[in-house]
Amino acid sequence: EGETFALLGANGAGKSTSLNAITGDISATKGKVFVAGYCVTGSNDDYDVTNARKHLGYCPQIDPLLELMTPRETLAMFGQIRGIPLEILNGHVEKLLEFLLLSTHAEKTCENLSGGNKRKLSLGIALIGDPTVLLIDESSSGLDPVAKRRMWSLISRAAKNRSIILTTHQMEEAEALCTRAGIMGNGELLCLGSVQHLK
C-alpha cells in the first residue's frame, strides 16, 4: 500500500498478462489476487471483481482514445462510466486536466494530440474517480526523452496516497519511479527486491 512497484521484463515476459489478472480480465493460473481486500480471481464466495474495480485505475499500453473526442469530453465520458455524480464531474475533469498539464489542449481532438499528450490523457482516464490502486502498462513506451520525463513526473505526483504497479522493460524507469521491483520471464516472477538490489 502506498508503494510504486515495477514489473520488469522483456516483451512477452508476462507483465501485461499479470496486470490483466489483477483487473480480473483473465483468471490467474495459480493463487488468488486481491485488490483493496476484494478477490478478483476464482469463483468462490469471496470473489468480488465489481467492488475491486471501484478501487482500480488502469492505463493500458495502447491508448484507449476516441480520435474525434477532446480530452475534456474523454475524461467526462470515463467519469460518467465510473459513476461520478454529474454535479461534481466537471470540477473533477478540470482538476485532472490541470494536473495532467492538458488544460491548453482540452478542446483539441485526440487525433491532434502529440504522443506524449495522448499518454498523459490515458493516465488521466486511469485516475478518474481517484482510485487507490493504479495499474500502468508501459507508461513511456514510444515517447521521446522529454515526454518520457514528463510522464514520470506525473506518475510520481499521482503516487501520493495510492499504490501503483507499472510494467516496463527499462531499468531506468523502474529506478526513477519505484522502490521495489520484480523481474519476470516466461510468465513467472524470477526475483523480487529493491530496484538498487536488482540492478
mmCIF file of C-alpha atoms in Angstrom:
data_model
loop_
_atom_site.group_PDB
_atom_site.id
_atom_site.type_symbol
_atom_site.label_atom_id
_atom_site.label_comp_id
_atom_site.label_asym_id
_atom_site.label_seq_id
_atom_site.Cartn_x
_atom_site.Cartn_y
_atom_site.Cartn_z
ATOM 1 C CA GLU A 1 0.000 0.000 0.000
ATOM 2 C CA GLY A 2 1.320 3.442 -0.899
ATOM 3 C CA GLU A 3 4.146 1.948 -2.935
ATOM 4 C CA THR A 4 5.137 2.171 -6.586
ATOM 5 C CA PHE A 5 6.215 -1.279 -7.756
ATOM 6 C CA ALA A 6 7.663 -2.248 -11.145
ATOM 7 C CA LEU A 7 7.230 -5.462 -13.081
ATOM 8 C CA LEU A 8 10.347 -5.605 -15.262
ATOM 9 C CA GLY A 9 10.875 -7.933 -18.177
ATOM 10 C CA ALA A 10 11.335 -8.302 -21.895
ATOM 11 C CA ASN A 11 8.420 -8.338 -24.328
ATOM 12 C CA GLY A 12 6.380 -11.492 -23.806
ATOM 13 C CA ALA A 13 7.585 -11.999 -20.216
ATOM 14 C CA GLY A 14 4.032 -11.889 -18.819
ATOM 15 C CA LYS A 15 3.914 -8.343 -17.441
ATOM 16 C CA SER A 16 0.712 -7.247 -19.208
ATOM 17 C CA THR A 17 -0.883 -10.626 -18.530
ATOM 18 C CA SER A 18 -0.198 -10.113 -14.820
ATOM 19 C CA LEU A 19 -1.967 -6.745 -14.938
ATOM 20 C CA ASN A 20 -4.916 -8.386 -16.715
ATOM 21 C CA ALA A 21 -5.135 -10.905 -13.861
ATOM 22 C CA ILE A 22 -5.171 -8.048 -11.335
ATOM 23 C CA THR A 23 -8.030 -6.326 -13.190
ATOM 24 C CA GLY A 24 -9.952 -9.605 -13.265
ATOM 25 C CA ASP A 25 -9.996 -9.659 -17.072
ATOM 26 C CA ILE A 26 -8.311 -13.068 -17.083
ATOM 27 C CA SER A 27 -8.033 -15.782 -14.447
ATOM 28 C CA ALA A 28 -4.776 -16.327 -12.632
ATOM 29 C CA THR A 29 -3.366 -19.802 -13.237
ATOM 30 C CA LYS A 30 -2.210 -20.080 -9.601
ATOM 31 C CA GLY A 31 -3.141 -18.434 -6.344
ATOM 32 C CA LYS A 32 -5.551 -15.601 -5.657
ATOM 33 C CA VAL A 33 -5.440 -11.909 -6.482
ATOM 34 C CA PHE A 34 -6.926 -9.343 -4.090
ATOM 35 C CA VAL A 35 -7.481 -5.648 -4.766
ATOM 36 C CA ALA A 36 -8.410 -3.481 -1.763
ATOM 37 C CA GLY A 37 -9.455 -6.646 0.056
ATOM 38 C CA TYR A 38 -11.670 -7.943 -2.769
ATOM 39 C CA CYS A 39 -10.846 -11.182 -4.578
ATOM 40 C CA VAL A 40 -10.691 -10.870 -8.379
ATOM 41 C CA THR A 41 -9.839 -14.493 -9.193
ATOM 42 C CA GLY A 42 -11.707 -17.749 -8.973
ATOM 43 C CA SER A 43 -15.379 -18.384 -8.438
ATOM 44 C CA ASN A 44 -15.571 -18.889 -4.694
ATOM 45 C CA ASP A 45 -17.546 -16.955 -2.094
ATOM 46 C CA ASP A 46 -15.005 -14.148 -1.726
ATOM 47 C CA TYR A 47 -14.951 -13.315 -5.466
ATOM 48 C CA ASP A 48 -15.971 -9.665 -5.943
ATOM 49 C CA VAL A 49 -14.414 -8.131 -9.052
ATOM 50 C CA THR A 50 -17.114 -5.437 -9.244
ATOM 51 C CA ASN A 51 -16.123 -3.848 -5.932
ATOM 52 C CA ALA A 52 -12.418 -4.390 -6.626
ATOM 53 C CA ARG A 53 -12.679 -2.413 -9.858
ATOM 54 C CA LYS A 54 -14.089 0.571 -7.959
ATOM 55 C CA HIS A 55 -10.613 0.898 -6.420
ATOM 56 C CA LEU A 56 -8.685 0.318 -9.669
ATOM 57 C CA GLY A 57 -7.432 2.675 -12.336
ATOM 58 C CA TYR A 58 -5.862 1.105 -15.428
ATOM 59 C CA CYS A 59 -3.668 2.770 -18.044
ATOM 60 C CA PRO A 60 -3.198 0.227 -20.863
ATOM 61 C CA GLN A 61 -0.215 0.093 -23.182
ATOM 62 C CA ILE A 62 -2.370 1.176 -26.129
ATOM 63 C CA ASP A 63 -4.144 4.489 -25.533
ATOM 64 C CA PRO A 64 -7.949 3.915 -25.296
ATOM 65 C CA LEU A 65 -8.847 7.177 -27.024
ATOM 66 C CA LEU A 66 -11.613 8.048 -29.453
ATOM 67 C CA GLU A 67 -9.845 10.197 -32.033
ATOM 68 C CA LEU A 68 -12.679 12.696 -32.624
ATOM 69 C CA MET A 69 -13.305 13.432 -28.944
ATOM 70 C CA THR A 70 -11.467 16.115 -26.982
ATOM 71 C CA PRO A 71 -9.546 15.403 -23.749
ATOM 72 C CA ARG A 72 -12.292 17.172 -21.783
ATOM 73 C CA GLU A 73 -15.008 15.032 -23.425
ATOM 74 C CA THR A 74 -12.927 11.883 -22.950
ATOM 75 C CA LEU A 75 -12.419 12.412 -19.221
ATOM 76 C CA ALA A 76 -16.092 13.355 -18.761
ATOM 77 C CA MET A 77 -17.217 10.200 -20.582
ATOM 78 C CA PHE A 78 -14.997 7.939 -18.464
ATOM 79 C CA GLY A 79 -16.105 9.822 -15.346
ATOM 80 C CA GLN A 80 -19.732 9.037 -16.165
ATOM 81 C CA ILE A 81 -18.811 5.387 -16.751
ATOM 82 C CA ARG A 82 -17.101 5.361 -13.318
ATOM 83 C CA GLY A 83 -20.274 6.768 -11.763
ATOM 84 C CA ILE A 84 -19.017 10.192 -10.714
ATOM 85 C CA PRO A 85 -22.086 12.315 -9.898
ATOM 86 C CA LEU A 86 -22.767 14.896 -12.615
ATOM 87 C CA GLU A 87 -22.795 17.770 -10.123
ATOM 88 C CA ILE A 88 -19.089 17.206 -9.327
ATOM 89 C CA LEU A 89 -17.922 15.694 -12.628
ATOM 90 C CA ASN A 90 -16.975 18.945 -14.384
ATOM 91 C CA GLY A 91 -14.859 20.109 -11.448
ATOM 92 C CA HIS A 92 -13.148 16.708 -11.284
ATOM 93 C CA VAL A 93 -12.390 16.812 -15.023
ATOM 94 C CA GLU A 94 -10.963 20.345 -14.820
ATOM 95 C CA LYS A 95 -8.697 19.379 -11.902
ATOM 96 C CA LEU A 96 -7.442 16.373 -13.862
ATOM 97 C CA LEU A 97 -6.776 18.444 -16.987
ATOM 98 C CA GLU A 98 -4.758 20.864 -14.869
ATOM 99 C CA PHE A 99 -2.884 18.033 -13.106
ATOM 100 C CA LEU A 100 -2.042 16.439 -16.471
ATOM 101 C CA LEU A 101 -0.918 19.789 -17.933
ATOM 102 C CA LEU A 102 -3.564 19.364 -20.638
ATOM 103 C CA SER A 103 -5.733 22.431 -19.959
ATOM 104 C CA THR A 104 -4.387 24.220 -23.044
ATOM 105 C CA HIS A 105 -5.139 21.127 -25.165
ATOM 106 C CA ALA A 106 -8.558 20.368 -23.655
ATOM 107 C CA GLU A 107 -10.509 21.328 -26.806
ATOM 108 C CA LYS A 108 -8.264 19.667 -29.399
ATOM 109 C CA THR A 109 -9.432 16.362 -30.771
ATOM 110 C CA CYS A 110 -7.411 13.374 -29.583
ATOM 111 C CA GLU A 111 -6.198 12.731 -33.128
ATOM 112 C CA ASN A 112 -4.383 16.094 -32.968
ATOM 113 C CA LEU A 113 -2.587 15.431 -29.672
ATOM 114 C CA SER A 114 1.102 14.547 -29.554
ATOM 115 C CA GLY A 115 2.083 11.039 -28.469
ATOM 116 C CA GLY A 116 3.114 12.374 -25.065
ATOM 117 C CA ASN A 117 -0.207 14.138 -24.542
ATOM 118 C CA LYS A 118 -2.120 11.013 -25.584
ATOM 119 C CA ARG A 119 -0.216 9.058 -22.915
ATOM 120 C CA LYS A 120 -0.979 11.748 -20.329
ATOM 121 C CA LEU A 121 -4.673 11.586 -21.227
ATOM 122 C CA SER A 122 -4.621 7.791 -20.860
ATOM 123 C CA LEU A 123 -3.132 8.259 -17.393
ATOM 124 C CA GLY A 124 -5.946 10.734 -16.694
ATOM 125 C CA ILE A 125 -8.522 8.117 -17.667
ATOM 126 C CA ALA A 126 -6.919 5.764 -15.135
ATOM 127 C CA LEU A 127 -7.019 8.492 -12.462
ATOM 128 C CA ILE A 128 -10.686 9.419 -12.993
ATOM 129 C CA GLY A 129 -12.631 8.675 -9.832
ATOM 130 C CA ASP A 130 -9.471 8.851 -7.674
ATOM 131 C CA PRO A 131 -8.687 5.106 -7.453
ATOM 132 C CA THR A 132 -6.494 3.790 -4.629
ATOM 133 C CA VAL A 133 -4.717 1.290 -6.905
ATOM 134 C CA LEU A 134 -3.244 2.313 -10.247
ATOM 135 C CA LEU A 135 -2.015 -0.129 -12.910
ATOM 136 C CA ILE A 136 0.143 1.349 -15.666
ATOM 137 C CA ASP A 137 1.268 -0.766 -18.624
ATOM 138 C CA GLU A 138 4.446 0.559 -20.312
ATOM 139 C CA SER A 139 3.873 4.172 -19.265
ATOM 140 C CA SER A 140 6.506 5.726 -21.507
ATOM 141 C CA SER A 141 6.553 3.309 -24.428
ATOM 142 C CA GLY A 142 7.227 5.148 -27.677
ATOM 143 C CA LEU A 143 7.812 8.527 -26.038
ATOM 144 C CA ASP A 144 10.761 10.802 -26.717
ATOM 145 C CA PRO A 145 13.083 11.538 -23.738
ATOM 146 C CA VAL A 146 11.372 14.837 -22.814
ATOM 147 C CA ALA A 147 7.842 13.364 -22.942
ATOM 148 C CA LYS A 148 9.080 10.319 -21.005
ATOM 149 C CA ARG A 149 10.390 12.511 -18.154
ATOM 150 C CA ARG A 150 7.117 14.463 -18.068
ATOM 151 C CA MET A 151 5.168 11.219 -17.817
ATOM 152 C CA TRP A 152 7.396 10.003 -14.987
ATOM 153 C CA SER A 153 6.855 13.281 -13.149
ATOM 154 C CA LEU A 154 3.068 12.879 -13.422
ATOM 155 C CA ILE A 155 3.247 9.295 -12.157
ATOM 156 C CA SER A 156 5.381 10.395 -9.186
ATOM 157 C CA ARG A 157 2.835 13.081 -8.329
ATOM 158 C CA ALA A 158 -0.057 10.620 -8.766
ATOM 159 C CA ALA A 159 1.603 8.154 -6.366
ATOM 160 C CA LYS A 160 0.575 10.100 -3.272
ATOM 161 C CA ASN A 161 -1.912 8.061 -1.221
ATOM 162 C CA ARG A 162 -2.207 5.254 -3.755
ATOM 163 C CA SER A 163 -0.475 2.046 -4.729
ATOM 164 C CA ILE A 164 0.934 1.761 -8.235
ATOM 165 C CA ILE A 165 2.054 -1.260 -10.211
ATOM 166 C CA LEU A 166 3.708 -0.440 -13.500
ATOM 167 C CA THR A 167 5.216 -2.605 -16.193
ATOM 168 C CA THR A 168 8.379 -1.669 -18.017
ATOM 169 C CA HIS A 169 11.356 -3.168 -19.776
ATOM 170 C CA GLN A 170 13.543 -0.206 -18.778
ATOM 171 C CA MET A 171 15.539 -0.345 -15.533
ATOM 172 C CA GLU A 172 15.905 3.463 -15.804
ATOM 173 C CA GLU A 173 12.130 3.855 -15.489
ATOM 174 C CA ALA A 174 11.962 1.497 -12.511
ATOM 175 C CA GLU A 175 14.789 3.445 -10.817
ATOM 176 C CA ALA A 176 13.054 6.781 -11.417
ATOM 177 C CA LEU A 177 9.656 5.706 -10.076
ATOM 178 C CA CYS A 178 9.858 2.626 -7.875
ATOM 179 C CA THR A 179 11.330 1.422 -4.612
ATOM 180 C CA ARG A 180 10.814 -2.270 -5.355
ATOM 181 C CA ALA A 181 10.599 -4.344 -8.494
ATOM 182 C CA GLY A 182 10.105 -7.862 -9.709
ATOM 183 C CA ILE A 183 11.764 -9.329 -12.777
ATOM 184 C CA MET A 184 9.540 -11.546 -14.921
ATOM 185 C CA GLY A 185 10.296 -14.153 -17.544
ATOM 186 C CA ASN A 186 8.065 -16.755 -19.204
ATOM 187 C CA GLY A 187 5.100 -15.744 -17.060
ATOM 188 C CA GLU A 188 6.974 -16.278 -13.790
ATOM 189 C CA LEU A 189 8.301 -13.851 -11.209
ATOM 190 C CA LEU A 190 12.021 -14.675 -11.228
ATOM 191 C CA CYS A 191 13.253 -12.337 -8.499
ATOM 192 C CA LEU A 192 11.951 -9.609 -6.250
ATOM 193 C CA GLY A 193 13.703 -6.850 -4.342
ATOM 194 C CA SER A 194 14.691 -3.222 -4.174
ATOM 195 C CA VAL A 195 15.495 -1.605 -7.504
ATOM 196 C CA GLN A 196 19.044 -0.964 -6.261
ATOM 197 C CA HIS A 197 19.454 -4.642 -5.335
ATOM 198 C CA LEU A 198 18.172 -5.893 -8.696
ATOM 199 C CA LYS A 199 20.482 -3.568 -10.601
#
